[in-house]
DNA sequence: GCCAACGTTGGC
DNA sequence: GCCAACGTTGGC
């Protein structure tokens, strides 16, 4: 199972919105590289939900509820359905991530504008550990 | 509010 | 097909 990180501005759509909805279609990914990543995702994969803007933190985990499919509004773009898994015990902030060299090569740090990116098992586990406050 | 990084667009 | 100019995004 692969892991991903999806970014969203919480004033636009937050993890709380997702929890309230139970399921949503993740669309509006226009960036070519982000699209490439999104199309590699599979139903059942897990993804972090990252809040940009004021929060700048990983706040929750979601599961892909479908394989990538063409956006009805734009056939060239892929969209995917996601459902919430759980909210992190503590958000893992960008500042905390940047402070740890283990994340230095991660796209989240290196390419601030990328909205969909892969997450290695190592990083996935480390973020989870940090969210539990044990690192 | 400003700046830097990156993507996209348009002219050649 | 290449490159410069411009716009947008996201962090500080």
PDB file of C-alpha atoms in Angstrom, chain A:
ATOM      1  CA  UNK A   1       0.000   0.000   0.000  1.00  0.00           C
ATOM      2  CA  UNK A   2       1.350   3.363  -0.991  1.00  0.00           C
ATOM      3  CA  UNK A   3       1.115   6.522   1.033  1.00  0.00           C
ATOM      4  CA  UNK A   4       0.448  10.074  -0.110  1.00  0.00           C
ATOM      5  CA  UNK A   5       0.088  13.573   1.165  1.00  0.00           C
ATOM      6  CA  UNK A   6      -2.688  15.829  -0.095  1.00  0.00           C
ATOM      7  CA  UNK A   7      -2.661  19.537   0.611  1.00  0.00           C
ATOM      8  CA  UNK A   8      -5.616  21.799   1.039  1.00  0.00           C
ATOM      9  CA  UNK A   9      -6.286  25.247   2.362  1.00  0.00           C
ATOM     10  CA  UNK A  10      -8.513  24.569   5.427  1.00  0.00           C
ATOM     11  CA  UNK A  11     -10.675  27.635   4.839  1.00  0.00           C
ATOM     12  CA  UNK A  12     -11.521  25.985   1.526  1.00  0.00           C
ATOM     13  CA  UNK A  13     -11.914  22.402   2.712  1.00  0.00           C
ATOM     14  CA  UNK A  14     -10.542  21.156   6.017  1.00  0.00           C
ATOM     15  CA  UNK A  15     -10.131  17.730   7.557  1.00  0.00           C
ATOM     16  CA  UNK A  16     -13.100  18.593   9.781  1.00  0.00           C
ATOM     17  CA  UNK A  17     -15.170  19.138   6.646  1.00  0.00           C
ATOM     18  CA  UNK A  18     -14.118  15.713   5.422  1.00  0.00           C
ATOM     19  CA  UNK A  19     -15.054  14.098   8.735  1.00  0.00           C
ATOM     20  CA  UNK A  20     -18.437  15.800   8.563  1.00  0.00           C
ATOM     21  CA  UNK A  21     -19.000  14.666   4.971  1.00  0.00           C
ATOM     22  CA  UNK A  22     -17.658  11.147   5.426  1.00  0.00           C
ATOM     23  CA  UNK A  23     -16.604  11.026   1.781  1.00  0.00           C
ATOM     24  CA  UNK A  24     -15.543  13.593  -0.754  1.00  0.00           C
ATOM     25  CA  UNK A  25     -14.118  13.841  -4.227  1.00  0.00           C
ATOM     26  CA  UNK A  26     -10.627  15.279  -4.226  1.00  0.00           C
ATOM     27  CA  UNK A  27     -10.582  17.452  -7.301  1.00  0.00           C
ATOM     28  CA  UNK A  28      -9.057  20.658  -8.528  1.00  0.00           C
ATOM     29  CA  UNK A  29      -5.556  19.215  -8.790  1.00  0.00           C
ATOM     30  CA  UNK A  30      -4.241  21.054 -11.837  1.00  0.00           C
ATOM     31  CA  UNK A  31      -0.497  20.803 -11.466  1.00  0.00           C
ATOM     32  CA  UNK A  32       1.055  18.298 -13.858  1.00  0.00           C
ATOM     33  CA  UNK A  33       3.361  16.643 -11.361  1.00  0.00           C
ATOM     34  CA  UNK A  34       0.626  16.492  -8.748  1.00  0.00           C
ATOM     35  CA  UNK A  35      -1.637  14.882 -11.348  1.00  0.00           C
ATOM     36  CA  UNK A  36       1.027  12.316 -12.131  1.00  0.00           C
ATOM     37  CA  UNK A  37       1.254  11.395  -8.470  1.00  0.00           C
ATOM     38  CA  UNK A  38      -2.511  11.301  -8.092  1.00  0.00           C
ATOM     39  CA  UNK A  39      -2.885   8.916 -11.020  1.00  0.00           C
ATOM     40  CA  UNK A  40      -0.444   6.519  -9.357  1.00  0.00           C
ATOM     41  CA  UNK A  41      -2.624   6.299  -6.278  1.00  0.00           C
ATOM     42  CA  UNK A  42      -4.853   3.305  -5.724  1.00  0.00           C
ATOM     43  CA  UNK A  43      -8.045   2.553  -3.864  1.00  0.00           C
ATOM     44  CA  UNK A  44      -7.173   1.625  -0.292  1.00  0.00           C
ATOM     45  CA  UNK A  45      -4.023   3.749  -0.153  1.00  0.00           C
ATOM     46  CA  UNK A  46      -3.721   6.063   2.801  1.00  0.00           C
ATOM     47  CA  UNK A  47      -2.911   9.738   2.593  1.00  0.00           C
ATOM     48  CA  UNK A  48      -2.088  12.518   5.003  1.00  0.00           C
ATOM     49  CA  UNK A  49      -4.275  15.605   4.933  1.00  0.00           C
ATOM     50  CA  UNK A  50      -2.081  18.688   5.152  1.00  0.00           C
ATOM     51  CA  UNK A  51      -3.460  22.140   5.893  1.00  0.00           C
ATOM     52  CA  UNK A  52      -1.722  25.008   4.118  1.00  0.00           C
ATOM     53  CA  UNK A  53      -1.979  28.658   5.080  1.00  0.00           C
ATOM     54  CA  UNK A  54      -2.441  29.432   8.743  1.00  0.00           C
ATOM     55  CA  UNK A  55      -2.031  25.874  10.066  1.00  0.00           C
ATOM     56  CA  UNK A  56       0.795  24.492   7.914  1.00  0.00           C
ATOM     57  CA  UNK A  57       0.467  21.063   9.492  1.00  0.00           C
ATOM     58  CA  UNK A  58      -0.456  17.468   8.807  1.00  0.00           C
ATOM     59  CA  UNK A  59      -3.768  17.102  10.609  1.00  0.00           C
ATOM     60  CA  UNK A  60      -5.320  13.799   9.629  1.00  0.00           C
ATOM     61  CA  UNK A  61      -5.272  10.547   7.733  1.00  0.00           C
ATOM     62  CA  UNK A  62      -7.618   9.555   4.956  1.00  0.00           C
ATOM     63  CA  UNK A  63      -8.149   6.532   2.802  1.00  0.00           C
ATOM     64  CA  UNK A  64      -8.680   6.492  -0.922  1.00  0.00           C
ATOM     65  CA  UNK A  65     -12.204   5.258  -1.504  1.00  0.00           C
ATOM     66  CA  UNK A  66     -11.721   4.840  -5.241  1.00  0.00           C
ATOM     67  CA  UNK A  67      -9.074   4.531  -7.899  1.00  0.00           C
ATOM     68  CA  UNK A  68      -8.281   7.752  -9.774  1.00  0.00           C
ATOM     69  CA  UNK A  69     -10.967   8.596 -12.314  1.00  0.00           C
ATOM     70  CA  UNK A  70     -11.377  11.378 -14.894  1.00  0.00           C
ATOM     71  CA  UNK A  71     -12.879  14.582 -13.599  1.00  0.00           C
ATOM     72  CA  UNK A  72     -16.371  14.946 -15.124  1.00  0.00           C
ATOM     73  CA  UNK A  73     -15.629  18.654 -15.439  1.00  0.00           C
ATOM     74  CA  UNK A  74     -12.293  18.105 -17.193  1.00  0.00           C
ATOM     75  CA  UNK A  75     -11.489  14.699 -18.687  1.00  0.00           C
ATOM     76  CA  UNK A  76      -7.789  15.416 -18.730  1.00  0.00           C
ATOM     77  CA  UNK A  77      -7.580  15.623 -14.972  1.00  0.00           C
ATOM     78  CA  UNK A  78      -7.858  12.821 -12.473  1.00  0.00           C
ATOM     79  CA  UNK A  79      -9.849  13.013  -9.276  1.00  0.00           C
ATOM     80  CA  UNK A  80     -10.163  10.507  -6.473  1.00  0.00           C
ATOM     81  CA  UNK A  81     -12.668   9.838  -3.716  1.00  0.00           C
ATOM     82  CA  UNK A  82     -11.379   9.972  -0.164  1.00  0.00           C
ATOM     83  CA  UNK A  83     -12.817   9.209   3.242  1.00  0.00           C
ATOM     84  CA  UNK A  84     -11.496  10.144   6.660  1.00  0.00           C
ATOM     85  CA  UNK A  85      -9.628   7.532   8.711  1.00  0.00           C
ATOM     86  CA  UNK A  86      -8.723   9.522  11.776  1.00  0.00           C
ATOM     87  CA  UNK A  87      -7.610  12.879  12.967  1.00  0.00           C
ATOM     88  CA  UNK A  88      -4.062  12.988  14.289  1.00  0.00           C
ATOM     89  CA  UNK A  89      -3.706  13.212  18.047  1.00  0.00           C
ATOM     90  CA  UNK A  90      -1.457  16.211  17.536  1.00  0.00           C
ATOM     91  CA  UNK A  91      -0.953  18.045  14.233  1.00  0.00           C
ATOM     92  CA  UNK A  92       2.568  17.697  12.869  1.00  0.00           C
ATOM     93  CA  UNK A  93       3.619  21.158  11.828  1.00  0.00           C
ATOM     94  CA  UNK A  94       5.747  22.154   8.901  1.00  0.00           C
ATOM     95  CA  UNK A  95       8.117  23.800  11.372  1.00  0.00           C
ATOM     96  CA  UNK A  96       8.607  20.473  13.165  1.00  0.00           C
ATOM     97  CA  UNK A  97       9.095  18.707   9.865  1.00  0.00           C
ATOM     98  CA  UNK A  98      11.640  21.232   8.654  1.00  0.00           C
ATOM     99  CA  UNK A  99      13.488  20.998  11.951  1.00  0.00           C
ATOM    100  CA  UNK A 100      14.242  17.310  11.341  1.00  0.00           C
ATOM    101  CA  UNK A 101      16.896  16.429   8.763  1.00  0.00           C
ATOM    102  CA  UNK A 102      15.101  13.157   8.027  1.00  0.00           C
ATOM    103  CA  UNK A 103      12.575  15.146   5.996  1.00  0.00           C
ATOM    104  CA  UNK A 104      15.051  17.368   4.154  1.00  0.00           C
ATOM    105  CA  UNK A 105      14.597  15.617   0.817  1.00  0.00           C
ATOM    106  CA  UNK A 106      10.823  15.372   1.005  1.00  0.00           C
ATOM    107  CA  UNK A 107       8.796  17.305  -1.540  1.00  0.00           C
ATOM    108  CA  UNK A 108       6.770  18.924   1.233  1.00  0.00           C
ATOM    109  CA  UNK A 109       9.921  20.767   2.259  1.00  0.00           C
ATOM    110  CA  UNK A 110      11.555  21.157  -1.119  1.00  0.00           C
ATOM    111  CA  UNK A 111       8.572  21.992  -3.310  1.00  0.00           C
ATOM    112  CA  UNK A 112       6.179  24.043  -1.276  1.00  0.00           C
ATOM    113  CA  UNK A 113       3.724  24.423  -4.112  1.00  0.00           C
ATOM    114  CA  UNK A 114       3.230  20.761  -4.897  1.00  0.00           C
ATOM    115  CA  UNK A 115      -0.229  19.701  -3.742  1.00  0.00           C
ATOM    116  CA  UNK A 116      -0.056  15.907  -4.108  1.00  0.00           C
ATOM    117  CA  UNK A 117       3.081  13.986  -3.292  1.00  0.00           C
ATOM    118  CA  UNK A 118       4.233  10.485  -2.378  1.00  0.00           C
ATOM    119  CA  UNK A 119       5.198   9.650   1.199  1.00  0.00           C
ATOM    120  CA  UNK A 120       7.737   6.931   1.886  1.00  0.00           C
ATOM    121  CA  UNK A 121       7.073   4.316   4.547  1.00  0.00           C
ATOM    122  CA  UNK A 122       9.858   5.819   6.613  1.00  0.00           C
ATOM    123  CA  UNK A 123       8.354   9.286   6.515  1.00  0.00           C
ATOM    124  CA  UNK A 124       4.834   7.966   7.043  1.00  0.00           C
ATOM    125  CA  UNK A 125       5.824   6.178  10.225  1.00  0.00           C
ATOM    126  CA  UNK A 126       7.862   9.084  11.478  1.00  0.00           C
ATOM    127  CA  UNK A 127       5.041  11.567  11.005  1.00  0.00           C
ATOM    128  CA  UNK A 128       2.695   9.181  12.822  1.00  0.00           C
ATOM    129  CA  UNK A 129       5.160   8.844  15.671  1.00  0.00           C
ATOM    130  CA  UNK A 130       5.469  12.621  15.892  1.00  0.00           C
ATOM    131  CA  UNK A 131       1.701  12.993  15.948  1.00  0.00           C
ATOM    132  CA  UNK A 132       1.605  10.715  18.985  1.00  0.00           C
ATOM    133  CA  UNK A 133       4.140  12.928  20.675  1.00  0.00           C
ATOM    134  CA  UNK A 134       6.637  10.106  21.061  1.00  0.00           C
ATOM    135  CA  UNK A 135       9.397  11.712  19.006  1.00  0.00           C
TER     136      UNK A 135
END
